[in-house]
Each structure stands twice: as structure tokens, then as C-alpha cells.
């Protein structure tokens, strides 16, 4: 379903990703951990079509996304570290941008994923008046516009309180139950517990972590 | 609906929401401009010379009598307001003349005052530069007038003496001289009769107040860009990337923001015009506002459009190049003030140093003030409109380039 081959990326002379390959099946949750600045966000940005790699290929459901960028739009939802919101506009207006169909948006707010995220409670508020947790929920709601089969999240719980972290974990569980695929970078143990497969990124390469040895391997790495 | 149109529609909604805040900011700006205008009015409406002429004085012989006479002349209010005398050596005086630091060099020979008292009249030499500027021309005019006055006065003194001697009335000489002095002061030496009186205006066809209104309007529009920051400032990096991912190009993002800025500036400029019209009408100075009916309406609309396009695109470029709102506001205030100064927006360019004038000639603000002035004269030159449209295109291309270079 997701097929990434020999992905490389560089910022100037600095090689950030050195031939990363990854495969994933439907309904799987893949976690990526690693120290700050190791290239996790760059990797996810390439997976979401925000950045272009120096070389390599990205396939979703057998379609070459790098050759046809619309595949990224259709197949992936991306939650970056910062929230892609216009602060002066209301939550509803921000959602309108990503949900072009007004009827679909209303339906989502009443009985869809947006309702699960609890966005309906503050949909009329301007974004600048929202808490960090609320903004993150709106960001996830935006990423889920059109229900893409792959959800890519870049440290979604960073700088959020415990309740918000638990809420986000719950939403991800529901998404996974609906056979969505999640690729997540995180430092949170609770989110790592969701992952079916875990990778450590180091020196621009991905190293798989054995499920049984997960705790010790991670401890050893950091 | 196409996502790009949704974005533009949302930006439009955003703009409407921000208008009250923008008007509040604009009112604050108007307050500042009002204070500047009041100060400028006090400066311009005073009946004092706008230029002070520097004259190099060279005394060939040190003479206390000459010094006393010079101190007396320099102390006269009418002289001290228009002239600044510097006592220098002969060589230094001519160097100053060559470098344009002095409008004239006056060579005072030894015994000049004694000569006046005895009637021997030792000539005073006055040197002007070959390509005399406005100061030198004015000083030459003043000197010639003074020479004519002295010549008439001396001819009268000799005439009275000869007449009194002829008729044996030398004992009444002092009475006759007093009478002639009275007539001279009352009629013959009326200074205005010796000068050609011609009213000229530094800003050309416009009156000083019209010029101030035109440049004030442009300065207001430029500063209004600061109040438009919520609409004009670029999206956050993450938002830009997300929009691009969804197929909304940098060009479409920029166009939406520029369009909202244009609407804001247009609304702000229109309201500014209306409030100025209202204020001038209420205070009995309605004639100060340009007539906007009949044939003049087309010129006002054309000028307004090119001004609005150019100013909005310029402001947009600053926001794109600066990358964030705060830096853009500071840059805009600084650039607007400097450009207006160079273009003669605060003081007509004829009063500015040559180098400032030359730089001002290539700045868009010069053409913007000209276009604003055309609302009074009723004629917008093709050159002014063309240059402003070229500037608009240039600013637009540069804004796009800046938008593409953002991380």
C-alpha cells in the first residue's frame, strides 16, 4: 500500500536522508523515533508531498506519487508540527478551505470524524482564541478531509497536556480501526504503544526495532 | 468550488472582518498626519524666505569701522533672515564659491566705509558663480536693487546741494535733505517698486496647499499599508506548504493577498478622500478639495487607479520581502518616510540638495505625487501614468519572486 524506495534528501551539502525504504499495509501504524534534527520531519514531508526528494520513489496503492502529485492529495492527510491555520478566521472557515463541499463538512461535523474530534463545540470560534489542543484537533480534522487512507503525523502531541495527548491517541485508534494507515513520529510512550512497527532514524537511515526488544533498544539508543 | 476560489473568498471574508480594526489604525495615522500637516502649514504660511543665502565676506584690510558697519547690516532682521555672512580669507572665499558653498563673494577694499563718508566711493566687488543657482540669482537681484537705490539717493543728495547753492539757500540744506528723505522713504524708495513682483510656486502648477494635500494623500496611502498587515502579511511557512500541496500555487496565494490589500487600500483611500472632503467643506475650505465632476472625474478616476495599483503592489512587495508583519511595518514606515523626503513630499524638491533631487527623480513616490496632483490640475500625463504602471509591474514580479524564495 505504501512503498518507499531509496529515498534521499539533502539540505545543501548536508545529506539528511540516505536511501530510506519503507513498506506498509492497510490499517498499520508505523512509528518513527529519533533525536531532534535526525531527518524525521523531512522524511514525513516527503511522504506527504510537501518536499521533493533528491532521488527515490514513493508509491501509494501502486501509483507513483512523485510523478503525479495529486496522489499525495488523494491518498495522504498530513498533520505538520505547526498548525496550518489562518488565526483570524473561524474554525469553520478554516475547515471550509479543506472541505470544499459544504454539505460534506456539515455531515462530518454532525456525525463524522470531526464530530469525534469534538470540533463542533468550538467551530464558530476564531482560531487565535483556541488552546493548543483544540488547534491540534482542527489540524487533524483538516488532514482527514476527504478521508485519505494514509495519515501522516509529525509529533502531534508535542507541547500538549496529558488530556489532549490521550484524546489524540483515542482518535488515532479510531482511525486505525477504520483500516486507515498511520505514520507517526513521536517521543510519547502512549503513542508508541499504538505502533505495529517501530523504526529508529539515525544518520539519515531507518533501523527497525524488534517488538520484544523495543523498550531496551530505545533505551540503548537514547 | 475550486479550492483557490475558496481561499480567495475566505481571504475576502477575512478582509471584511479586519476592516474596522484597519479603520481604527487609519484614524491613528490620520492623527499623526494632521499634526504633521499643522506643523507644515505653520512653516509654509509664515512670510519668511525659504532659502538662506550664504555670502563670503572678504575684508582686505582689518578695519574696526568696517566691522561695525557689517555687524549693523548683519543684525538687520530682513538681512539676517535671508543671508548668512561668513568672514573668510580671499582664497577660502573663492574656494567656497567654486564648491557651491557660497552664493557670492564680496570683496571689501580697505577704507570702504570712509569712502562712503567722504564721497570717494571705493568700489566693492561682488563675485557670483558662472552657473548661478537660485541663491546667487536672488542675491544678484538684491545687490542690483541696492546699487540702484544708492545711486538714486546719491544723485538726490548732490542735486539738493547744487540747487541750494544756486539759490543761496545753503543754510536751509538740512531742512531740504529731511524733506527729500521723507519723500524717498514714502514713495521713491518703496522697495517693491524696485523689484519685479512675480508669484511663483515651488510645486509648479499646484498651489502650496494643493501640493501638500497631494503628497499628504500619498504618504497616508503608503502608511495605510501598515494597517493592512493582517491581509498583506504572508501565510506561515507551514500554511504555504500545505496550500501548495493542495495545488494552490504561490502565484494564486500572492494574488489573493494582493487583491485583498487592494480592496483595503481602495476602501481606506476612498474613506480618506471623503473625510478630507467633509472636513474641508465643514471648515469653509471646500475649494481645497479637487473637483471631481464632469471631465475632471475621468482624470481623478484614472489617477486614483494607477496610484492605488502602484502603492498596493509596493506595500505588498515589502510584506513579501520582509517575510513577517512586524519587519514589514517597520520597513514600510522607514521607506515611505525616506522616499517621500527624497521626492519632495515634505518640502518641495526645489528646496532640496541637488543629489537628493536627482535620487528623487527616479523614485515612484515622485510620480505618485505627480499623479495625485493631476487630480487638481485635471491633466494626467501619459509619462506619469506609464511610469507608475511600469513600477506596478516591476513590484508585482519582484513580489512573486520573493514569495517563491520563502522557505
Tab-separated table of C-alpha atoms in Angstrom, chain A residues 50-220:
chain	number	residue	atom	x	y	z
A	50	UNK	CA	5.422	18.909	0.794
A	51	UNK	CA	9.106	18.416	-0.022
A	52	UNK	CA	10.692	16.775	-3.024
A	53	UNK	CA	13.402	14.150	-2.519
A	54	UNK	CA	16.740	14.216	-4.301
A	55	UNK	CA	16.115	10.657	-5.500
A	56	UNK	CA	13.944	7.633	-4.797
A	57	UNK	CA	10.289	6.787	-5.291
A	58	UNK	CA	7.048	6.995	-3.311
A	59	UNK	CA	4.108	4.762	-4.260
A	60	UNK	CA	0.629	4.767	-2.746
A	61	UNK	CA	-1.602	1.880	-3.846
A	62	UNK	CA	0.796	1.297	-6.720
A	63	UNK	CA	0.623	4.865	-8.000
A	64	UNK	CA	3.803	6.906	-8.374
A	65	UNK	CA	3.115	9.971	-6.229
A	66	UNK	CA	6.255	11.875	-7.212
A	67	UNK	CA	5.270	11.759	-10.870
A	68	UNK	CA	1.639	12.583	-10.129
A	69	UNK	CA	1.417	14.917	-7.097
A	70	UNK	CA	-2.379	14.621	-6.970
A	71	UNK	CA	-1.790	11.150	-5.474
A	72	UNK	CA	-0.405	12.867	-2.358
A	73	UNK	CA	-3.582	14.968	-2.068
A	74	UNK	CA	-5.908	11.997	-2.528
A	75	UNK	CA	-4.038	9.373	-0.513
A	76	UNK	CA	-2.486	11.231	2.384
A	77	UNK	CA	-3.526	13.527	5.173
A	78	UNK	CA	-0.670	15.437	6.764
A	79	UNK	CA	-0.501	16.906	10.255
A	80	UNK	CA	2.676	19.010	10.465
A	81	UNK	CA	4.232	20.059	13.772
A	82	UNK	CA	2.855	23.594	13.424
A	83	UNK	CA	-0.810	24.046	12.704
A	84	UNK	CA	-1.679	25.079	9.132
A	85	UNK	CA	-4.414	27.502	10.173
A	86	UNK	CA	-5.353	31.128	9.476
A	87	UNK	CA	-5.591	32.599	13.007
A	88	UNK	CA	-8.032	35.423	12.235
A	89	UNK	CA	-10.616	33.137	10.642
A	90	UNK	CA	-13.084	30.926	12.492
A	91	UNK	CA	-12.577	27.173	12.775
A	92	UNK	CA	-15.440	26.677	10.326
A	93	UNK	CA	-13.821	28.945	7.727
A	94	UNK	CA	-10.503	27.166	8.138
A	95	UNK	CA	-12.222	23.825	7.618
A	96	UNK	CA	-14.081	25.183	4.567
A	97	UNK	CA	-10.787	25.564	2.772
A	98	UNK	CA	-10.064	21.852	3.048
A	99	UNK	CA	-13.661	20.637	2.769
A	100	UNK	CA	-14.795	22.245	-0.493
A	101	UNK	CA	-18.176	20.523	-0.250
A	102	UNK	CA	-20.224	22.407	2.349
A	103	UNK	CA	-22.684	19.511	2.793
A	104	UNK	CA	-19.872	17.071	3.414
A	105	UNK	CA	-18.375	19.402	6.015
A	106	UNK	CA	-21.686	19.732	7.859
A	107	UNK	CA	-22.135	15.966	7.780
A	108	UNK	CA	-18.620	15.430	9.130
A	109	UNK	CA	-19.270	17.927	11.905
A	110	UNK	CA	-22.510	16.181	12.869
A	111	UNK	CA	-21.634	12.507	12.581
A	112	UNK	CA	-18.189	12.081	11.044
A	113	UNK	CA	-14.633	12.252	12.275
A	114	UNK	CA	-14.870	15.978	13.007
A	115	UNK	CA	-17.653	15.179	15.447
A	116	UNK	CA	-15.414	12.532	17.048
A	117	UNK	CA	-12.676	15.135	17.381
A	118	UNK	CA	-15.193	17.361	19.178
A	119	UNK	CA	-14.634	20.254	16.795
A	120	UNK	CA	-18.361	21.066	16.692
A	121	UNK	CA	-18.083	22.564	20.193
A	122	UNK	CA	-15.844	25.409	19.077
A	123	UNK	CA	-16.453	25.542	15.350
A	124	UNK	CA	-17.508	29.216	15.395
A	125	UNK	CA	-14.574	30.448	17.457
A	126	UNK	CA	-11.693	32.285	15.780
A	127	UNK	CA	-8.620	30.070	15.671
A	128	UNK	CA	-6.497	32.605	17.564
A	129	UNK	CA	-8.705	32.067	20.622
A	130	UNK	CA	-8.227	28.284	20.688
A	131	UNK	CA	-5.952	26.327	23.014
A	132	UNK	CA	-3.039	24.314	21.649
A	133	UNK	CA	-5.015	21.063	21.981
A	134	UNK	CA	-8.011	22.483	20.127
A	135	UNK	CA	-5.791	23.727	17.306
A	136	UNK	CA	-4.183	20.311	17.000
A	137	UNK	CA	-7.601	18.691	16.781
A	138	UNK	CA	-8.545	21.117	13.972
A	139	UNK	CA	-5.253	20.277	12.214
A	140	UNK	CA	-6.086	16.574	12.408
A	141	UNK	CA	-9.590	17.345	11.151
A	142	UNK	CA	-8.078	19.208	8.198
A	143	UNK	CA	-5.744	16.311	7.441
A	144	UNK	CA	-8.715	13.967	7.441
A	145	UNK	CA	-10.628	15.978	4.816
A	146	UNK	CA	-11.733	13.512	2.140
A	147	UNK	CA	-10.836	10.583	4.441
A	148	UNK	CA	-7.418	9.751	2.984
A	149	UNK	CA	-6.250	6.165	3.565
A	150	UNK	CA	-2.888	7.323	4.989
A	151	UNK	CA	-2.467	9.734	7.882
A	152	UNK	CA	0.983	11.233	8.425
A	153	UNK	CA	1.558	12.921	11.770
A	154	UNK	CA	4.663	14.842	12.808
A	155	UNK	CA	4.867	14.869	16.617
A	156	UNK	CA	1.148	15.539	17.104
A	157	UNK	CA	1.334	15.592	20.913
A	158	UNK	CA	4.309	17.925	21.261
A	159	UNK	CA	3.665	20.644	23.860
A	160	UNK	CA	0.160	19.360	24.675
A	161	UNK	CA	-1.201	18.464	28.107
A	162	UNK	CA	-1.933	14.869	29.198
A	163	UNK	CA	-5.664	15.033	28.459
A	164	UNK	CA	-5.020	16.266	24.906
A	165	UNK	CA	-2.414	13.544	24.372
A	166	UNK	CA	-4.900	10.886	25.453
A	167	UNK	CA	-7.574	12.394	23.190
A	168	UNK	CA	-5.238	12.318	20.184
A	169	UNK	CA	-4.322	8.705	20.940
A	170	UNK	CA	-8.027	7.834	21.037
A	171	UNK	CA	-8.681	9.481	17.646
A	172	UNK	CA	-5.784	7.589	16.109
A	173	UNK	CA	-7.125	4.331	17.495
A	174	UNK	CA	-10.487	5.000	15.847
A	175	UNK	CA	-8.781	5.867	12.558
A	176	UNK	CA	-6.770	2.636	12.706
A	177	UNK	CA	-9.900	0.647	13.483
A	178	UNK	CA	-11.365	2.052	10.268
A	179	UNK	CA	-8.408	0.487	8.427
A	180	UNK	CA	-6.501	3.701	7.959
A	181	UNK	CA	-2.698	3.627	7.876
A	182	UNK	CA	-0.784	5.879	10.261
A	183	UNK	CA	2.807	7.014	10.001
A	184	UNK	CA	3.794	8.955	13.084
A	185	UNK	CA	6.906	10.499	14.585
A	186	UNK	CA	6.677	10.956	18.308
A	187	UNK	CA	8.503	10.949	21.618
A	188	UNK	CA	5.377	9.857	23.516
A	189	UNK	CA	5.259	6.361	25.021
A	190	UNK	CA	1.445	6.294	24.801
A	191	UNK	CA	1.518	6.912	21.063
A	192	UNK	CA	4.350	4.433	20.564
A	193	UNK	CA	2.145	1.781	22.116
A	194	UNK	CA	-0.204	2.167	19.133
A	195	UNK	CA	2.516	1.324	16.635
A	196	UNK	CA	2.648	-2.065	14.952
A	197	UNK	CA	6.146	-1.372	13.727
A	198	UNK	CA	8.726	0.976	15.118
A	199	UNK	CA	11.795	2.466	13.456
A	200	UNK	CA	14.667	4.474	14.771
A	201	UNK	CA	16.089	7.113	12.460
A	202	UNK	CA	19.790	7.711	12.792
A	203	UNK	CA	22.314	9.250	10.408
A	204	UNK	CA	19.665	9.503	7.695
A	205	UNK	CA	18.751	5.822	7.836
A	206	UNK	CA	15.844	3.836	9.297
A	207	UNK	CA	16.546	0.933	11.633
A	208	UNK	CA	13.682	-1.383	12.621
A	209	UNK	CA	13.166	-2.044	16.326
A	210	UNK	CA	12.270	-5.582	17.345
A	211	UNK	CA	8.868	-5.654	19.117
A	212	UNK	CA	10.192	-7.748	22.027
A	213	UNK	CA	13.306	-5.639	22.435
A	214	UNK	CA	11.548	-2.329	21.835
A	215	UNK	CA	11.989	-0.951	25.329
A	216	UNK	CA	15.625	-1.917	25.717
A	217	UNK	CA	16.558	-0.919	22.167
A	218	UNK	CA	15.065	2.526	22.596
A	219	UNK	CA	16.718	2.954	25.947
A	220	UNK	CA	20.011	1.932	24.418
